[in-house]
Short mmCIF file of C-alpha atoms in Angstrom, two decimals:
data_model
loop_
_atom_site.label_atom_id
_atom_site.label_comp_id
_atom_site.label_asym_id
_atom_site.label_seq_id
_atom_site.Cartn_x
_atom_site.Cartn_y
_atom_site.Cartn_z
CA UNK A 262 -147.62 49.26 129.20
CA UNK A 263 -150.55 46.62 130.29
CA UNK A 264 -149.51 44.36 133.29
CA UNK A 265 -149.03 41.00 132.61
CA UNK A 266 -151.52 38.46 133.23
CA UNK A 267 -150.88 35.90 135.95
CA UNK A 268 -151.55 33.38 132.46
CA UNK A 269 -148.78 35.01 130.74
CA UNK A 270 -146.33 34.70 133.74
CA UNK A 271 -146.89 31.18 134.11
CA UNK A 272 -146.69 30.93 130.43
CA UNK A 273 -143.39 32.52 130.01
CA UNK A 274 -141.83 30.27 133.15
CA UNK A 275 -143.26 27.31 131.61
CA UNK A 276 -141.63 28.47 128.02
CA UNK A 277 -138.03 29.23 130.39
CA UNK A 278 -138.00 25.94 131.94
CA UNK A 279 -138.85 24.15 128.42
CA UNK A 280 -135.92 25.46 127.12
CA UNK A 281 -133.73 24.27 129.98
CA UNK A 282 -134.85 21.19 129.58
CA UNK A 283 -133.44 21.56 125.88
CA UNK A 284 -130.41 22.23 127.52
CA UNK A 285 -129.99 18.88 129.45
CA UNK A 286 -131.28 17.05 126.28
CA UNK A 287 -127.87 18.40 124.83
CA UNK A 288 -125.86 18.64 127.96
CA UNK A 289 -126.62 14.39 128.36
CA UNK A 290 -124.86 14.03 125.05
CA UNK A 291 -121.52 15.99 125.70
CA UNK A 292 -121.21 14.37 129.32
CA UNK A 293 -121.96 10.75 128.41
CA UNK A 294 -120.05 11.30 124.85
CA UNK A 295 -117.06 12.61 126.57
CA UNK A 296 -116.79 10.12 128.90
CA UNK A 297 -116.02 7.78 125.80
CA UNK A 298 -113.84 10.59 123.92
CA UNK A 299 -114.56 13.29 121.39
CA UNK A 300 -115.47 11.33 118.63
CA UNK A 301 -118.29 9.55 121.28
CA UNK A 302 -119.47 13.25 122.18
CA UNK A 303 -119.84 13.98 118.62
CA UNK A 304 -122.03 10.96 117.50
CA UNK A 305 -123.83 11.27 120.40
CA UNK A 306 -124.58 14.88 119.65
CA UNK A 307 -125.69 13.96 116.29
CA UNK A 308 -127.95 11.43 117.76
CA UNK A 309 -129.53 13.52 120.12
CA UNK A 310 -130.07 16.63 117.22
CA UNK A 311 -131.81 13.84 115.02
CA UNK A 312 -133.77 12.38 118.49
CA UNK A 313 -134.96 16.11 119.03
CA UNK A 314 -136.39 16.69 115.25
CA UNK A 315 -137.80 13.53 115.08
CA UNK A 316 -139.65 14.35 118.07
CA UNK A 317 -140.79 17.83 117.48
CA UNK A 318 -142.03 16.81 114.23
CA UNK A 319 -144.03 13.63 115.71
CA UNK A 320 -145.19 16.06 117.94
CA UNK A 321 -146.64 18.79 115.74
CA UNK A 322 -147.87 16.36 113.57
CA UNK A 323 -150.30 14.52 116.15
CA UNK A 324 -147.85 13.15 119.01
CA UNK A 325 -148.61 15.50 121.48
CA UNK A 326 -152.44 14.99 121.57
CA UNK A 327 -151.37 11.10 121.99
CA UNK A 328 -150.00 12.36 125.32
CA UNK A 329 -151.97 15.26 126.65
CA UNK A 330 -155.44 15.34 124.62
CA UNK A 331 -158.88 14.32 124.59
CA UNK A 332 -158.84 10.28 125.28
CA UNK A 333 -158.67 8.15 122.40
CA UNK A 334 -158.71 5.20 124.40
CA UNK A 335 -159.09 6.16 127.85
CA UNK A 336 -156.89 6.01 130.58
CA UNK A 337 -154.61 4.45 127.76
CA UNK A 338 -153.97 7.12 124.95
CA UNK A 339 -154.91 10.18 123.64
CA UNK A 340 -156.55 11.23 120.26
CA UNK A 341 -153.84 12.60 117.58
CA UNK A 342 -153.83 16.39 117.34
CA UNK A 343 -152.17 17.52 114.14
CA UNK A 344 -150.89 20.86 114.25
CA UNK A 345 -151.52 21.39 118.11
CA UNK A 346 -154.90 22.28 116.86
CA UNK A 347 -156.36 22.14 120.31
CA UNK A 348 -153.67 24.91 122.29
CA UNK A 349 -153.05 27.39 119.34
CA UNK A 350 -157.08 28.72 119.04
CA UNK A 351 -158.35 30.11 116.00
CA UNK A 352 -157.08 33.05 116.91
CA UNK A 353 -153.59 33.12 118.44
CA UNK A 354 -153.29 36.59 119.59
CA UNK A 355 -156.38 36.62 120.96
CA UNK A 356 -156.01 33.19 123.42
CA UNK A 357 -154.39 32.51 126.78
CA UNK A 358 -150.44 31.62 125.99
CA UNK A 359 -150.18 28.80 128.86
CA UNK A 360 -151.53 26.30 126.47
CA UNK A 361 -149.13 26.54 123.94
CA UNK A 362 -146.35 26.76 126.40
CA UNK A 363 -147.27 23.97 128.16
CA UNK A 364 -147.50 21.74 125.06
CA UNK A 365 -143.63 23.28 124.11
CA UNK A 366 -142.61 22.61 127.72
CA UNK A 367 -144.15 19.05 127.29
CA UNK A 368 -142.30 18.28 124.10
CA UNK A 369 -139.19 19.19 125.69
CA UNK A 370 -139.65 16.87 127.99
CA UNK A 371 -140.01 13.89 125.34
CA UNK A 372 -136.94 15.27 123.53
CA UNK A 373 -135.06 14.89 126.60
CA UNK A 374 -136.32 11.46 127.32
CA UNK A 375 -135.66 10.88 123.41
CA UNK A 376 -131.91 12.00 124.01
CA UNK A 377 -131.34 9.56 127.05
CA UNK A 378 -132.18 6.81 124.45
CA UNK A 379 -129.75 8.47 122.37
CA UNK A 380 -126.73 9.22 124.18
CA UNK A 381 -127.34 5.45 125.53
CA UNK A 382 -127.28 4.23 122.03
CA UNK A 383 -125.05 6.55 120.12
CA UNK A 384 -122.24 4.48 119.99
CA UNK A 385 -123.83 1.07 118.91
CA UNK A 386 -126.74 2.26 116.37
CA UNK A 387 -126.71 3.56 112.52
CA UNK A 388 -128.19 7.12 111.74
CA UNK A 389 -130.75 5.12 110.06
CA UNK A 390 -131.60 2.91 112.60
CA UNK A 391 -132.18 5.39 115.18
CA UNK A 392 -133.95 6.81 112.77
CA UNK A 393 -136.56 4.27 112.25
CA UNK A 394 -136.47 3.29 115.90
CA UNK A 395 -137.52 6.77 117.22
CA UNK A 396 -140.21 6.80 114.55
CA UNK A 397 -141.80 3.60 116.14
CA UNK A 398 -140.75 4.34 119.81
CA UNK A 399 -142.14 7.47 120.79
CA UNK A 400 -145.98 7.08 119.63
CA UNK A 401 -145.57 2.77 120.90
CA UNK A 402 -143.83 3.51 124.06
CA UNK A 403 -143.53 7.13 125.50
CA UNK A 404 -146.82 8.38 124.11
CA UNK A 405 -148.70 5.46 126.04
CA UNK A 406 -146.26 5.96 129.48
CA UNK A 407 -146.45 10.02 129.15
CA UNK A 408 -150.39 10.11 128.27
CA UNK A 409 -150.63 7.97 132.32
CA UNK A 410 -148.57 11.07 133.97
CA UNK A 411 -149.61 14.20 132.18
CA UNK A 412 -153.12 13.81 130.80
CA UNK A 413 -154.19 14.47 134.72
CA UNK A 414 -157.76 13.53 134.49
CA UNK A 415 -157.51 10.43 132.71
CA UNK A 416 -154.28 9.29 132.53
CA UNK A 417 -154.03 5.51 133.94
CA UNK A 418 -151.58 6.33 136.28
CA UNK A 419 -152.11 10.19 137.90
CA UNK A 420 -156.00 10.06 137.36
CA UNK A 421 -156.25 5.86 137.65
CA UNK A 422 -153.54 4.10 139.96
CA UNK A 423 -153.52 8.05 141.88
CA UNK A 424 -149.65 7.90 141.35
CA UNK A 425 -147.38 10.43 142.62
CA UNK A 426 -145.02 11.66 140.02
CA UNK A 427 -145.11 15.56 139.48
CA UNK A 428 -142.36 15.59 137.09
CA UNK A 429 -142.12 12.95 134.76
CA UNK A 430 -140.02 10.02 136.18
CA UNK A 431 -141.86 7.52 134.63
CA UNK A 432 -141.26 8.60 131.17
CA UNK A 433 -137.45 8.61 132.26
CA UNK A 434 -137.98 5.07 133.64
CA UNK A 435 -139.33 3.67 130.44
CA UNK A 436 -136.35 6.20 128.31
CA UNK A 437 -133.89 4.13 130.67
CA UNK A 438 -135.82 0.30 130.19
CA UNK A 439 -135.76 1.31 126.39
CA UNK A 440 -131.94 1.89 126.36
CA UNK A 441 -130.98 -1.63 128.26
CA UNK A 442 -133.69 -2.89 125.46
CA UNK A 443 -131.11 -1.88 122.82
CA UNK A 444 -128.12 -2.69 124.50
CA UNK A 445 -129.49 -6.09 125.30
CA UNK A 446 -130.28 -6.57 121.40
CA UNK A 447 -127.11 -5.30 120.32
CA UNK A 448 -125.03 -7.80 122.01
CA UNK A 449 -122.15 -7.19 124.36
CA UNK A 450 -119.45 -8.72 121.99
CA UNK A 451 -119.58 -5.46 119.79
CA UNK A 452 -119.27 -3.17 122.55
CA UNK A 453 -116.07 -0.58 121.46
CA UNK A 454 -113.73 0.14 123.83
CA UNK A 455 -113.44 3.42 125.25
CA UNK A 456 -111.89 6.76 124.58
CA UNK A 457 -110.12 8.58 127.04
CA UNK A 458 -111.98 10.98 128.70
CA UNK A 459 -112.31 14.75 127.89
CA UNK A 460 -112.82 16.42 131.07
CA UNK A 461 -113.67 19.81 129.54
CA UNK A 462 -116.76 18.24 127.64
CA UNK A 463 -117.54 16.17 130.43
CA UNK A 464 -117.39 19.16 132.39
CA UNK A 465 -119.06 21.63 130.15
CA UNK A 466 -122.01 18.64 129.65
CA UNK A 467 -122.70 17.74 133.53
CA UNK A 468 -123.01 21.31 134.48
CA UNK A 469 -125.87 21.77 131.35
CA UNK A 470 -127.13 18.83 132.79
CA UNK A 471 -127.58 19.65 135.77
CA UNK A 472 -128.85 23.23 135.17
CA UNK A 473 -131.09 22.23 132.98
CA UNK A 474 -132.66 19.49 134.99
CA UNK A 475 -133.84 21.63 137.31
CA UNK A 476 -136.16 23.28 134.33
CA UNK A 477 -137.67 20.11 134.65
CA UNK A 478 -138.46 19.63 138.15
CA UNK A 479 -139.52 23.45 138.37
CA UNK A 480 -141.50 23.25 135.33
CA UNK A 481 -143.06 20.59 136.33
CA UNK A 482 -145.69 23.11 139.21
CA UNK A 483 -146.64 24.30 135.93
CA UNK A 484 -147.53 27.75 137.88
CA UNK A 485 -145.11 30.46 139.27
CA UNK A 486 -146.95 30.03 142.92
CA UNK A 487 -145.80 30.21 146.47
CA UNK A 488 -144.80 26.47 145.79
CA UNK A 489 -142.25 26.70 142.79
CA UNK A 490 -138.99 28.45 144.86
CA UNK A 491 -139.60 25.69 147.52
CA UNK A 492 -138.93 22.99 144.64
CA UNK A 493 -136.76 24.31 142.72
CA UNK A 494 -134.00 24.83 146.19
CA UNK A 495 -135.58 20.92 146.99
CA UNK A 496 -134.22 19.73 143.88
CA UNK A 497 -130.99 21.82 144.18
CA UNK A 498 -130.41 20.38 147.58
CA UNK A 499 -130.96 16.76 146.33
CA UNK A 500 -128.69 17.01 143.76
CA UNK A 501 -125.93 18.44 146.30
CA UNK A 502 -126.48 15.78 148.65
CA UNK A 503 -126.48 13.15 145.67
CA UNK A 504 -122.91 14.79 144.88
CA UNK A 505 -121.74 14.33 148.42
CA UNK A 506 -123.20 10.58 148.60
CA UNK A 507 -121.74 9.51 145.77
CA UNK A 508 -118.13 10.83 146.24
CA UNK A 509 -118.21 9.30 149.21
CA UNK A 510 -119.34 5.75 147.78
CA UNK A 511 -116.34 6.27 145.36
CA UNK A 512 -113.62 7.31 148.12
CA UNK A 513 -114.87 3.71 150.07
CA UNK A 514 -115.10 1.42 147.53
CA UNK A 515 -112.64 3.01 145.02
CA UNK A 516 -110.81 5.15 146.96
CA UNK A 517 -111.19 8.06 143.94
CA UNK A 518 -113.15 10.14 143.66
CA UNK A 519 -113.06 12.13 140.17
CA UNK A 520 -115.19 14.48 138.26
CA UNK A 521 -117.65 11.80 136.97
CA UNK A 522 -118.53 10.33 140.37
CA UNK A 523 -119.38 13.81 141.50
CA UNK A 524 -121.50 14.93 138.29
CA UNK A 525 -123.28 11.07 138.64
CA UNK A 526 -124.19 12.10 141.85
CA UNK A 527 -126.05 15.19 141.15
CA UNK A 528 -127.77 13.60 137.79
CA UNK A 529 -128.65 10.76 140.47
CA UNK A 530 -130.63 12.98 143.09
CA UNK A 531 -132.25 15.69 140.28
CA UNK A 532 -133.83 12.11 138.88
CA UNK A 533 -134.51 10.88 142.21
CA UNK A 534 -136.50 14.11 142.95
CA UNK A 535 -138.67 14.41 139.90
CA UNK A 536 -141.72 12.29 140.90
CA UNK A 537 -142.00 13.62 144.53
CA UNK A 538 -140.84 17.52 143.36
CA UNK A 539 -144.21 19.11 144.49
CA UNK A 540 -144.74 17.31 147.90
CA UNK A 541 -141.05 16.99 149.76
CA UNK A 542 -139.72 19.28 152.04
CA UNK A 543 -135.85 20.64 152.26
CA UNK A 544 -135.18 17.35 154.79
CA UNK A 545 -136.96 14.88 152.66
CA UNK A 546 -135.21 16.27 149.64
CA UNK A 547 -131.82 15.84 151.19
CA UNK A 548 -132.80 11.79 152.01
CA UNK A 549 -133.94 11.27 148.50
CA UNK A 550 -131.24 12.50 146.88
CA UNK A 551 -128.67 10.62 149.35
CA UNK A 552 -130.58 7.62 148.94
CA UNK A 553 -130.64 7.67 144.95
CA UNK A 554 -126.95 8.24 144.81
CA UNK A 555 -125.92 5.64 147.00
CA UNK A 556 -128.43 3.31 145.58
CA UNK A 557 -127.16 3.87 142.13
CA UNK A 558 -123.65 3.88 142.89
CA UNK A 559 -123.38 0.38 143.77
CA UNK A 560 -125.85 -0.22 141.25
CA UNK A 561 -123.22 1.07 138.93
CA UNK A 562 -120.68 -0.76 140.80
CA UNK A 563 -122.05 -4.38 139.75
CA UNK A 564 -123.39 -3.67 136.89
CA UNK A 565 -119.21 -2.61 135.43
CA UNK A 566 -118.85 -6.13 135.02
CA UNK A 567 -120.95 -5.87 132.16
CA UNK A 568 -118.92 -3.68 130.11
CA UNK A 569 -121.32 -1.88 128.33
CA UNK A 570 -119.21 1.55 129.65
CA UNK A 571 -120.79 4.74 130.42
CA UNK A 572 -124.06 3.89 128.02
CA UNK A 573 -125.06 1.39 130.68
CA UNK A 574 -124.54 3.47 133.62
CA UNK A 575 -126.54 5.91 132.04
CA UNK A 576 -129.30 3.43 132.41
CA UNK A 577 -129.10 2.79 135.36
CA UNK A 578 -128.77 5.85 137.27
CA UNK A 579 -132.28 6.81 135.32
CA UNK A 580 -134.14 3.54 136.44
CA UNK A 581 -132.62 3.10 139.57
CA UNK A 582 -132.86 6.87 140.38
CA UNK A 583 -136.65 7.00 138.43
CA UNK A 584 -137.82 3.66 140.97
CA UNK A 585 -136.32 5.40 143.90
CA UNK A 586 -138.09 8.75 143.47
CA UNK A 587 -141.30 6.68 143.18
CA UNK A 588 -141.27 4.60 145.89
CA UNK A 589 -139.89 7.18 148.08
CA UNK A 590 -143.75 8.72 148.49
CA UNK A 591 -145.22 5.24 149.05
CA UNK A 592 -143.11 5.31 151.85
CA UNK A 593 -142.78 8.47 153.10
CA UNK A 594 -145.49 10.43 152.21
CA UNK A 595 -147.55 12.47 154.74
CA UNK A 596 -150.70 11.25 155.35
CA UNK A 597 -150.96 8.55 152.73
CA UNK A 598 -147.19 6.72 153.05
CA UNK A 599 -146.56 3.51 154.68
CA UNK A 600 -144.41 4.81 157.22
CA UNK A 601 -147.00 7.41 158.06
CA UNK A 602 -150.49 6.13 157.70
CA UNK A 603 -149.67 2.38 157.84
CA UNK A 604 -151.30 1.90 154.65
CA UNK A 605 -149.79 0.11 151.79
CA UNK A 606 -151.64 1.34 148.85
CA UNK A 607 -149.26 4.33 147.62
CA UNK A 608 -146.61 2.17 147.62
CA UNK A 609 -148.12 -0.87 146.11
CA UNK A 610 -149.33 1.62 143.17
CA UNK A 611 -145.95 3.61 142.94
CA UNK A 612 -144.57 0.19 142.69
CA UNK A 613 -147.12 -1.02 139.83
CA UNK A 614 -146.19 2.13 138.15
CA UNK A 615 -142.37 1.63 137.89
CA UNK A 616 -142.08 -1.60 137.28
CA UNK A 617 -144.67 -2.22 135.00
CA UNK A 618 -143.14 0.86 133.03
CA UNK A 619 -139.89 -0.63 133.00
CA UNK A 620 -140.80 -3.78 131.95
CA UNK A 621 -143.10 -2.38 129.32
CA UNK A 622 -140.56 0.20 127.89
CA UNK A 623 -137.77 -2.86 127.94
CA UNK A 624 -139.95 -5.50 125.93
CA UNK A 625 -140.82 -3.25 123.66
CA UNK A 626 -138.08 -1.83 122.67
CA UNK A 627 -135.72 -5.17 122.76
CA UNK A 628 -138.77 -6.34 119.95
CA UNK A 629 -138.45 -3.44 117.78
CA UNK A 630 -134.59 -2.91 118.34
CA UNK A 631 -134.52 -6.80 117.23
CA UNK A 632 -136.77 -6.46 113.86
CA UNK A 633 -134.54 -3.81 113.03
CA UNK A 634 -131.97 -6.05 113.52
CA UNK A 635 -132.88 -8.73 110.78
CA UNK A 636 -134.40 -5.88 108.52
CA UNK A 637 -132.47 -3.27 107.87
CA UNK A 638 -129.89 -3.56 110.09
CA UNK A 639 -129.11 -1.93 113.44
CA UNK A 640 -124.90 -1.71 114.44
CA UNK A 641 -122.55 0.35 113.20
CA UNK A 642 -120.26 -2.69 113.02
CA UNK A 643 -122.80 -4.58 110.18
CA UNK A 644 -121.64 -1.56 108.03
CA UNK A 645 -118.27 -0.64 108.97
CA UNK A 646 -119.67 2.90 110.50
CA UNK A 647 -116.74 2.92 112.57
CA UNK A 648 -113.74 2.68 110.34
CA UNK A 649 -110.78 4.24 111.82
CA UNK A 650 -112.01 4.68 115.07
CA UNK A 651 -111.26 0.65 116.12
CA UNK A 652 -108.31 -0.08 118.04
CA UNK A 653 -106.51 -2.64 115.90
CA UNK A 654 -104.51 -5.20 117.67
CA UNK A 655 -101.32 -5.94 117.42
CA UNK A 656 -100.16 -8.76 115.38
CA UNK A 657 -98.08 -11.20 117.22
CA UNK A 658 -95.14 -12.50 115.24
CA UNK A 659 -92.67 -15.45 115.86
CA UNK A 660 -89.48 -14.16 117.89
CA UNK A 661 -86.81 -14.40 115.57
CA UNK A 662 -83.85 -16.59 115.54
CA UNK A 663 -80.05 -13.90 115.30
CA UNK A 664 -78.37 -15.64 112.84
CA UNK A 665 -74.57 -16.35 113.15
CA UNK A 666 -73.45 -13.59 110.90
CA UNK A 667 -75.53 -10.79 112.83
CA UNK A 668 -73.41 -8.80 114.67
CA UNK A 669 -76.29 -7.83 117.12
CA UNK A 670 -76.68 -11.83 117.75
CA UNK A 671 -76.25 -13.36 121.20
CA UNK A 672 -72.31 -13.57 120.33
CA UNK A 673 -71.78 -10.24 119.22
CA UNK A 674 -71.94 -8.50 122.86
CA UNK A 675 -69.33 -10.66 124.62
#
């Protein structure tokens, strides 16, 4: 039996961590849904299937060169690529696999950003208007965001600003600006109240979160070198520490901690850690994950008073966490961070980055979530989607008078 090639190792990690990635696409939708009930884990399920096939299809059909081909307008967008043309050779058996695997490793990573949307939405949105809104989202907002990050020479944010962001948090910044888009055309008024809790899905989901999350970060080296063990324990050690930080924010302000706060915490530092993943040490880790969670936490905290339940914390732990992993290196960076050097540029273009992102990624979605709105519709509520599942309120009636005759009147006990 022939050795394998260093191409097909890499390949088959890269194929490995794309299909953990999968995993946390699917494990967000069970933790967030259960949060809000079984019914809520369900739809959001459903939501995240449709997200994923949407995706893959966009994908095959020409998305994927929009993110990682030849420029179609540089620094801006690639040229389509129907069937992946450009990775699977004119002759397949006879190529190098890491192409293909990286392009299946990079669609995973837009499904998963698809299913934050999702899970966010899952509870407010039609099938058909999530539908038509992932149709138009991907190739008018990710496709643009993902092209900056992982078309390396010529992206407008790796190759142009010289961002730091290994693993994709800016994608997950604009997934999260896209979801408070929604919500924000939606309306609060509709909002449904929540389900009690189902601690064995929320369980069962955090842990497939969390797993698979690391797939990202480790997939992100794109290489099985001397470097990926180092980030893959950096990310695991962020995500501890974000546990720990955010247990503790709980037991001071709320004085409970429960399940939730602790699987927050970990989804808190493993998005923290994604833009820096290739450049922190075990100490740095640690900081960034401590400093997401607590960040987030009281982010969460003030943002309750909204009431859009779990769907909004969702958001916020990925833009909050995303903006915190990308400023961290501005800061802290060796060598080119403000606290080393004394030089502001990494930080001022980390900070471009992320907030232009977010504001990008909001505006457009809030547009197209609103012409959906006054087209074909957009909440479940318009068309009764949720029949059944609504809490009716009780109807108050006038206290009735005992008459004279009752024997259970006033009288009738003395």
């Amino acid at each position: 039996m022939a050795r394998a090639t260093p191409d097909q190792v890499d390949a088959l990690l890269l194929f490995f961590c794309g299909a953990l990635v999968l995993l946390a696409a699917f494990g967000l939708a069970f933790y967030v849904g259960g949060l809000g009930g079984r019914a809520r884990a369900a739809r959001a399920f459903r939501f995240v299937l449709l997200g994923t096939a949407v995706t893959v299809l966009l994908a095959v059909l020409g998305g994927y060169g929009m993110v990682a081909g030849a420029p179609l307008i540089p620094h801006l967008i690639g040229a389509p690529d129907p069937g992946l043309s450009s990775v699977a050779g004119v002759h397949p058996a006879s190529s190098s696999p890491y192409p293909a695997a990286r392009a299946g490793y990079l669609i995973a990573v837009l499904v998963l950003c698809a299913a934050v949307v999702a899970v966010a939405v899952a509870s407010r949105l039609t099938l058909r208007a999530w539908i038509v809104f992932s149709v138009l989202w991907l190739p008018l907002v990710v496709a643009p965001v993902a092209y900056g990050v992982f078309a390396l020479d010529d992206g407008w944010a790796v190759a142009g600003l010289q961002v730091v962001d290994f693993g994709g948090a800016l994608p997950v910044v604009a997934a999260g600006g896209s979801a408070v888009g929604v919500l924000l055309a939606c309306g609060r008024g509709e909002h449904q109240p929540a389900r009690p809790a189902r601690p064995a899905l929320v369980a069962f989901g955090g842990a497939a979160l969390w797993v698979g999350w690391l797939g990202l970060v480790v997939g992100s080296e794109g290489a099985l070198d001397a470097y990926a063990p180092l980030i893959a324990v950096g990310a695991f050690v962020a995500s501890a520490t974000g546990v720990l930080m955010w247990m503790l924010v709980d037991a001071v302000l709320l004085r409970r901690p429960t399940l939730p706060s602790a699987l927050w915490g970990a989804f808190a530092g493993l998005v923290s850690v994604t833009a820096a993943s290739g450049v922190l040490t075990l100490g740095w880790a640690m900081l960034v994950g401590a400093l997401s969670a607590l960040a987030c936490a009281t982010m969460v905290d003030l943002a309750a008073r909204a009431r859009f339940g779990p769907s909004l914390t969702l958001c916020v732990v990925t833009v909050v966490g995303g903006l915190v992993g990308l400023f961290f290196p501005g800061l802290f960076a060796n060598g080119g961070g403000m606290v080393d050097s004394g030089n502001f540029d990494l930080f001022i273009a980390q900070g471009i980055a992320g907030m232009s992102v977010l504001l990008y990624a909001t505006t457009v979605s809030l547009l197209l979530a609103l012409a959906l709105r006054f087209t074909i519709g957009l909440t479940r509520i318009r068309y009764g989607a949720d029949r059944g599942l609504r809490q009716k309120r009780p109807v108050r009636t006038e206290r009735s008078v005992p008459s004279v005759a009752d024997p259970a009147g006033p009288g009738s006990a003395r």
